[in-house]
Amino acid sequence: MDSESTLEVRKLIQPYSEVQNSQRLSNDAQQNSRETLRLSNTQAAELVERLYRFKVESVKRLGSYGDYNFHVKVSGVGQADHHGFVLKVMNADDSQDDEQIAAQTAMMMFLESRGFQVQRLQQDRWGNVMSLQTFRREETGRQFSTHHNVRLMTYLPGILARDVTFDSPSFLAAGVYMARIHQALKDFNHPGLHRPSFKWNLRNLPAVRKYLHILDSKQDQQMVKTVLDGFIDKVLSRLDALPQGPTHADFNISNILAREEVRNSEGEYQICGL
């Protein structure tokens, strides 16, 4: 068997919550999946054609922190989708967190309904906007199976903000864009956002203490400890009395798209998508 993972596509996909609850990986398999799953462009095309019944014309692998992303162009779609789609196969570890995925998906749909340029999720042949797929591979004579959340979303044209030079007006525009998002999200709520044990919940910030030893500098350790002490004393002690709500917590140059707008013969970059 070659080094690429083989793919099992279900003939009948259950509702996502049922699939997610019925298929759990061992900790060891999940640990291995992040580094060893390999998906080729051919496999990505096969996945799109089988799940979404599109005729794939081209596939290009995209960069990603921990997932598997592909820019897929298909035939027979309208002008609105002529830029193609992004096939996102999440890593197996994050694919277990159905609450986070559901909240993330609902937030995307909410922001689109408020006029923000975000990716639109496509329904598969069964009418689902996401599914859990099984990938099989063989390593050193052993068989492994891992389960991955799969979604297909519209591809947004633009330039990654990290690839352009922002001037002061562009930074100001980015800040305004971020503020508009946070204003809109005041009206958004989802059960998946209310998880006391979620590591990114601000209530859990004191847990950072146990990682202070990772910092080589004693000075840096003390600086972080001082910030944590101040947060616990001045914020955490009265958190319930403060305004709370969801935010885009990773608004950085690798996660936002920009386009150049020419004004008075000078270029100025504006945020055009998330």
Tab-separated table of C-alpha atoms in Angstrom:
chain	number	residue	atom	x	y	z
A	1	MET	CA	0.000	0.000	0.000
A	2	ASP	CA	1.280	3.481	-0.818
A	3	SER	CA	1.779	6.229	1.737
A	4	GLU	CA	-1.464	8.053	0.940
A	5	SER	CA	-4.535	7.521	3.076
A	6	THR	CA	-7.449	5.611	1.603
A	7	LEU	CA	-10.912	7.027	1.976
A	8	GLU	CA	-14.207	5.483	2.977
A	9	VAL	CA	-17.235	7.523	1.886
A	10	ARG	CA	-20.490	6.595	3.573
A	11	LYS	CA	-23.391	5.724	1.305
A	12	LEU	CA	-25.717	7.074	3.953
A	13	ILE	CA	-24.565	9.855	6.243
A	14	GLN	CA	-26.316	10.076	9.599
A	15	PRO	CA	-27.063	13.411	11.256
A	16	TYR	CA	-23.749	14.882	12.277
A	17	SER	CA	-24.331	14.694	16.042
A	18	GLU	CA	-25.174	10.981	15.828
A	19	VAL	CA	-22.118	10.176	13.733
A	20	GLN	CA	-19.913	12.215	16.032
A	21	ASN	CA	-21.165	10.495	19.161
A	22	SER	CA	-20.937	6.992	17.704
A	23	GLN	CA	-17.383	7.233	16.377
A	24	ARG	CA	-14.626	8.137	18.798
A	25	LEU	CA	-10.937	7.544	18.316
A	26	SER	CA	-8.497	6.313	20.900
A	27	ASN	CA	-6.120	8.962	22.239
A	28	ASP	CA	-3.188	7.276	20.509
A	29	ALA	CA	-4.891	7.272	17.110
A	30	GLN	CA	-5.884	10.906	17.499
A	31	GLN	CA	-2.338	11.831	18.464
A	32	ASN	CA	-0.965	10.131	15.353
A	33	SER	CA	-3.538	11.494	12.922
A	34	ARG	CA	-2.383	15.120	12.997
A	35	GLU	CA	1.039	14.286	11.610
A	36	THR	CA	0.451	11.205	9.468
A	37	LEU	CA	-2.774	11.704	7.485
A	38	ARG	CA	-1.868	12.434	3.865
A	39	LEU	CA	-4.400	13.631	1.333
A	40	SER	CA	-3.524	14.020	-2.319
A	41	ASN	CA	-5.203	16.365	-4.780
A	42	THR	CA	-6.736	13.310	-6.409
A	43	GLN	CA	-8.325	12.203	-3.152
A	44	ALA	CA	-9.642	15.712	-2.539
A	45	ALA	CA	-11.268	15.738	-5.990
A	46	GLU	CA	-12.802	12.307	-5.366
A	47	LEU	CA	-14.214	13.486	-2.051
A	48	VAL	CA	-15.858	16.553	-3.621
A	49	GLU	CA	-17.345	14.560	-6.486
A	50	ARG	CA	-18.744	11.804	-4.271
A	51	LEU	CA	-20.127	14.001	-1.518
A	52	TYR	CA	-21.245	17.054	-3.499
A	53	ARG	CA	-21.731	15.685	-7.035
A	54	PHE	CA	-19.627	18.444	-8.592
A	55	LYS	CA	-17.424	17.809	-11.596
A	56	VAL	CA	-13.962	18.861	-10.468
A	57	GLU	CA	-11.769	20.751	-12.936
A	58	SER	CA	-8.748	21.527	-10.757
A	59	VAL	CA	-7.456	21.125	-7.209
A	60	LYS	CA	-4.742	23.116	-5.434
A	61	ARG	CA	-3.530	22.484	-1.912
A	62	LEU	CA	-3.735	25.503	0.386
A	63	GLY	CA	-1.725	26.306	3.474
A	64	SER	CA	-3.179	25.572	6.883
A	65	TYR	CA	-2.117	25.447	10.511
A	66	GLY	CA	-3.531	22.031	11.376
A	67	ASP	CA	-6.231	21.087	8.850
A	68	TYR	CA	-6.170	20.008	5.207
A	69	ASN	CA	-7.432	22.702	2.818
A	70	PHE	CA	-7.818	22.563	-0.957
A	71	HIS	CA	-8.935	25.168	-3.506
A	72	VAL	CA	-11.297	23.271	-5.797
A	73	LYS	CA	-12.688	24.578	-9.070
A	74	VAL	CA	-15.701	22.833	-10.551
A	75	SER	CA	-17.793	23.073	-13.691
A	76	GLY	CA	-21.482	23.840	-14.009
A	77	VAL	CA	-21.814	26.480	-11.266
A	78	GLY	CA	-23.196	29.988	-11.438
A	79	GLN	CA	-21.283	33.251	-11.605
A	80	ALA	CA	-21.471	33.661	-7.832
A	81	ASP	CA	-19.338	30.546	-7.326
A	82	HIS	CA	-16.986	30.872	-10.291
A	83	HIS	CA	-14.026	31.362	-7.949
A	84	GLY	CA	-14.506	27.793	-6.757
A	85	PHE	CA	-14.649	26.284	-3.297
A	86	VAL	CA	-12.460	25.418	-0.340
A	87	LEU	CA	-12.568	21.805	0.779
A	88	LYS	CA	-11.703	21.725	4.496
A	89	VAL	CA	-10.838	18.400	6.092
A	90	MET	CA	-10.286	19.108	9.775
A	91	ASN	CA	-7.618	17.309	11.759
A	92	ALA	CA	-8.969	14.333	13.665
A	93	ASP	CA	-8.426	15.864	17.088
A	94	ASP	CA	-10.535	18.986	16.438
A	95	SER	CA	-13.096	16.907	14.531
A	96	GLN	CA	-14.167	15.398	17.857
A	97	ASP	CA	-15.321	18.771	19.179
A	98	ASP	CA	-18.769	18.882	17.638
A	99	GLU	CA	-19.886	21.761	19.884
A	100	GLN	CA	-17.096	24.034	18.682
A	101	ILE	CA	-17.670	23.121	15.031
A	102	ALA	CA	-21.409	23.733	15.319
A	103	ALA	CA	-20.841	27.119	16.981
A	104	GLN	CA	-18.238	28.117	14.396
A	105	THR	CA	-20.532	27.137	11.536
A	106	ALA	CA	-23.502	28.991	13.025
A	107	MET	CA	-21.370	32.090	13.523
A	108	MET	CA	-20.264	32.050	9.872
A	109	MET	CA	-23.873	31.842	8.735
A	110	PHE	CA	-24.844	34.635	11.128
A	111	LEU	CA	-22.098	36.989	9.908
A	112	GLU	CA	-23.034	36.311	6.285
A	113	SER	CA	-26.629	37.221	7.078
A	114	ARG	CA	-25.313	40.534	8.458
A	115	GLY	CA	-23.521	41.363	5.216
A	116	PHE	CA	-19.975	40.274	6.034
A	117	GLN	CA	-17.878	38.552	3.391
A	118	VAL	CA	-17.444	35.088	4.849
A	119	GLN	CA	-17.413	31.678	3.260
A	120	ARG	CA	-20.779	30.086	2.510
A	121	LEU	CA	-21.180	26.438	3.378
A	122	GLN	CA	-22.392	24.101	0.660
A	123	GLN	CA	-24.852	21.290	1.259
A	124	ASP	CA	-23.750	17.792	0.291
A	125	ARG	CA	-25.935	15.357	-1.620
A	126	TRP	CA	-27.797	14.507	1.589
A	127	GLY	CA	-28.481	18.133	2.499
A	128	ASN	CA	-25.820	18.343	5.243
A	129	VAL	CA	-23.345	21.229	5.548
A	130	MET	CA	-20.812	18.954	7.251
A	131	SER	CA	-20.124	15.257	7.642
A	132	LEU	CA	-17.688	12.953	9.386
A	133	GLN	CA	-15.588	10.849	7.027
A	134	THR	CA	-13.363	7.854	7.777
A	135	PHE	CA	-9.807	7.771	6.427
A	136	ARG	CA	-7.737	4.596	6.558
A	137	ARG	CA	-3.999	4.181	6.294
A	138	GLU	CA	-1.304	1.601	6.918
A	139	GLU	CA	1.943	2.261	8.749
A	140	THR	CA	4.614	-0.283	9.663
A	141	GLY	CA	2.175	-3.076	8.993
A	142	ARG	CA	-0.568	-1.634	11.201
A	143	GLN	CA	-3.960	-0.336	10.110
A	144	PHE	CA	-5.212	3.028	11.383
A	145	SER	CA	-8.617	4.658	10.984
A	146	THR	CA	-9.255	8.312	11.766
A	147	HIS	CA	-12.424	10.353	11.444
A	148	HIS	CA	-12.409	13.891	10.046
A	149	ASN	CA	-15.000	16.634	9.752
A	150	VAL	CA	-15.467	17.629	6.097
A	151	ARG	CA	-16.967	20.872	4.822
A	152	LEU	CA	-17.082	22.597	1.428
A	153	MET	CA	-17.172	26.391	1.423
A	154	THR	CA	-17.080	29.106	-1.185
A	155	TYR	CA	-13.638	30.438	-2.052
A	156	LEU	CA	-13.239	34.147	-1.313
A	157	PRO	CA	-10.933	36.047	-3.692
A	158	GLY	CA	-8.438	38.433	-2.179
A	159	ILE	CA	-4.888	38.765	-0.905
A	160	LEU	CA	-3.805	37.461	2.468
A	161	ALA	CA	-3.094	40.494	4.626
A	162	ARG	CA	0.343	39.085	5.434
A	163	ASP	CA	1.311	39.521	1.771
A	164	VAL	CA	0.598	43.264	1.574
A	165	THR	CA	1.985	46.351	3.274
A	166	PHE	CA	-0.590	48.135	5.407
A	167	ASP	CA	-0.360	51.886	5.905
A	168	SER	CA	-2.042	53.836	8.700
A	169	PRO	CA	-5.408	54.262	6.898
A	170	SER	CA	-5.452	50.520	6.159
A	171	PHE	CA	-4.821	49.657	9.799
A	172	LEU	CA	-7.597	52.035	10.788
A	173	ALA	CA	-9.953	50.382	8.298
A	174	ALA	CA	-9.042	46.947	9.712
A	175	GLY	CA	-9.872	48.156	13.206
A	176	VAL	CA	-13.214	49.507	12.069
A	177	TYR	CA	-13.959	46.206	10.334
A	178	MET	CA	-13.160	44.285	13.519
A	179	ALA	CA	-15.359	46.623	15.558
A	180	ARG	CA	-18.260	46.036	13.150
A	181	ILE	CA	-17.863	42.289	13.623
A	182	HIS	CA	-17.942	42.584	17.393
A	183	GLN	CA	-20.960	44.875	17.265
A	184	ALA	CA	-22.808	42.354	15.106
A	185	LEU	CA	-21.841	39.429	17.346
A	186	LYS	CA	-23.587	41.056	20.293
A	187	ASP	CA	-26.746	39.566	18.810
A	188	PHE	CA	-25.246	36.097	18.342
A	189	ASN	CA	-25.498	33.234	20.778
A	190	HIS	CA	-24.977	29.485	20.582
A	191	PRO	CA	-24.870	26.653	23.156
A	192	GLY	CA	-21.411	25.706	21.936
A	193	LEU	CA	-20.072	29.017	23.269
A	194	HIS	CA	-21.048	28.255	26.858
A	195	ARG	CA	-18.468	25.697	27.940
A	196	PRO	CA	-16.785	26.324	31.290
A	197	SER	CA	-14.058	23.760	30.571
A	198	PHE	CA	-13.102	25.241	27.173
A	199	LYS	CA	-9.424	26.165	27.389
A	200	TRP	CA	-9.902	29.500	25.581
A	201	ASN	CA	-12.575	30.613	28.041
A	202	LEU	CA	-11.161	33.646	29.890
A	203	ARG	CA	-12.246	32.086	33.169
A	204	ASN	CA	-9.574	29.455	32.594
A	205	LEU	CA	-6.723	31.923	32.085
A	206	PRO	CA	-5.181	31.145	35.506
A	207	ALA	CA	-4.368	27.670	34.152
A	208	VAL	CA	-1.552	29.333	32.191
A	209	ARG	CA	0.435	29.275	35.438
A	210	LYS	CA	1.312	25.630	34.972
A	211	TYR	CA	3.083	26.474	31.709
A	212	LEU	CA	5.293	29.247	33.050
A	213	HIS	CA	8.261	26.882	33.244
A	214	ILE	CA	8.311	26.788	29.439
A	215	LEU	CA	9.682	30.335	29.449
A	216	ASP	CA	13.459	30.299	29.762
A	217	SER	CA	13.724	33.769	31.245
A	218	LYS	CA	12.846	34.179	34.922
A	219	GLN	CA	12.072	37.795	34.103
A	220	ASP	CA	9.507	36.737	31.496
A	221	GLN	CA	7.995	34.238	33.929
A	222	GLN	CA	7.585	36.951	36.542
A	223	MET	CA	6.063	39.349	33.995
A	224	VAL	CA	3.431	36.776	32.983
A	225	LYS	CA	2.737	35.943	36.629
A	226	THR	CA	2.197	39.638	37.366
A	227	VAL	CA	-0.295	39.927	34.507
A	228	LEU	CA	-2.138	36.805	35.671
A	229	ASP	CA	-2.299	38.067	39.235
A	230	GLY	CA	-3.703	41.379	38.032
A	231	PHE	CA	-6.276	39.622	35.849
A	232	ILE	CA	-7.434	37.408	38.707
A	233	ASP	CA	-7.657	40.338	41.115
A	234	LYS	CA	-9.179	43.013	38.895
A	235	VAL	CA	-11.096	41.097	36.202
A	236	LEU	CA	-11.877	37.525	37.189
A	237	SER	CA	-13.205	38.610	40.581
A	238	ARG	CA	-15.935	40.696	38.864
A	239	LEU	CA	-16.249	38.937	35.519
A	240	ASP	CA	-19.973	38.265	35.902
A	241	ALA	CA	-20.605	42.028	36.144
A	242	LEU	CA	-18.728	42.800	32.906
A	243	PRO	CA	-20.119	42.720	29.336
A	244	GLN	CA	-19.590	39.323	27.757
A	245	GLY	CA	-19.970	37.876	24.295
A	246	PRO	CA	-18.258	36.087	21.415
A	247	THR	CA	-15.353	37.652	19.543
A	248	HIS	CA	-13.146	36.808	16.609
A	249	ALA	CA	-10.160	35.853	18.720
A	250	ASP	CA	-7.734	35.232	15.857
A	251	PHE	CA	-8.042	38.355	13.715
A	252	ASN	CA	-4.514	38.339	12.313
A	253	ILE	CA	-2.776	38.869	8.972
A	254	SER	CA	-2.945	35.155	8.117
A	255	ASN	CA	-6.711	34.963	8.625
A	256	ILE	CA	-8.028	38.020	6.807
A	257	LEU	CA	-8.255	38.944	3.130
A	258	ALA	CA	-7.493	42.357	1.671
A	259	ARG	CA	-8.002	44.135	-1.618
A	260	GLU	CA	-6.412	47.284	-2.956
A	261	GLU	CA	-8.603	50.320	-3.467
A	262	VAL	CA	-7.193	53.217	-5.466
A	263	ARG	CA	-8.066	56.656	-4.158
A	264	ASN	CA	-6.474	59.858	-5.408
A	265	SER	CA	-3.935	57.816	-7.401
A	266	GLU	CA	-2.756	56.054	-4.248
A	267	GLY	CA	-3.413	52.447	-3.243
A	268	GLU	CA	-5.061	51.660	0.075
A	269	TYR	CA	-5.795	48.158	1.307
A	270	GLN	CA	-9.191	47.317	2.741
A	271	ILE	CA	-10.323	44.163	4.512
A	272	CYS	CA	-12.585	42.223	2.155
A	273	GLY	CA	-13.142	38.896	3.851
A	274	LEU	CA	-12.521	36.551	6.745
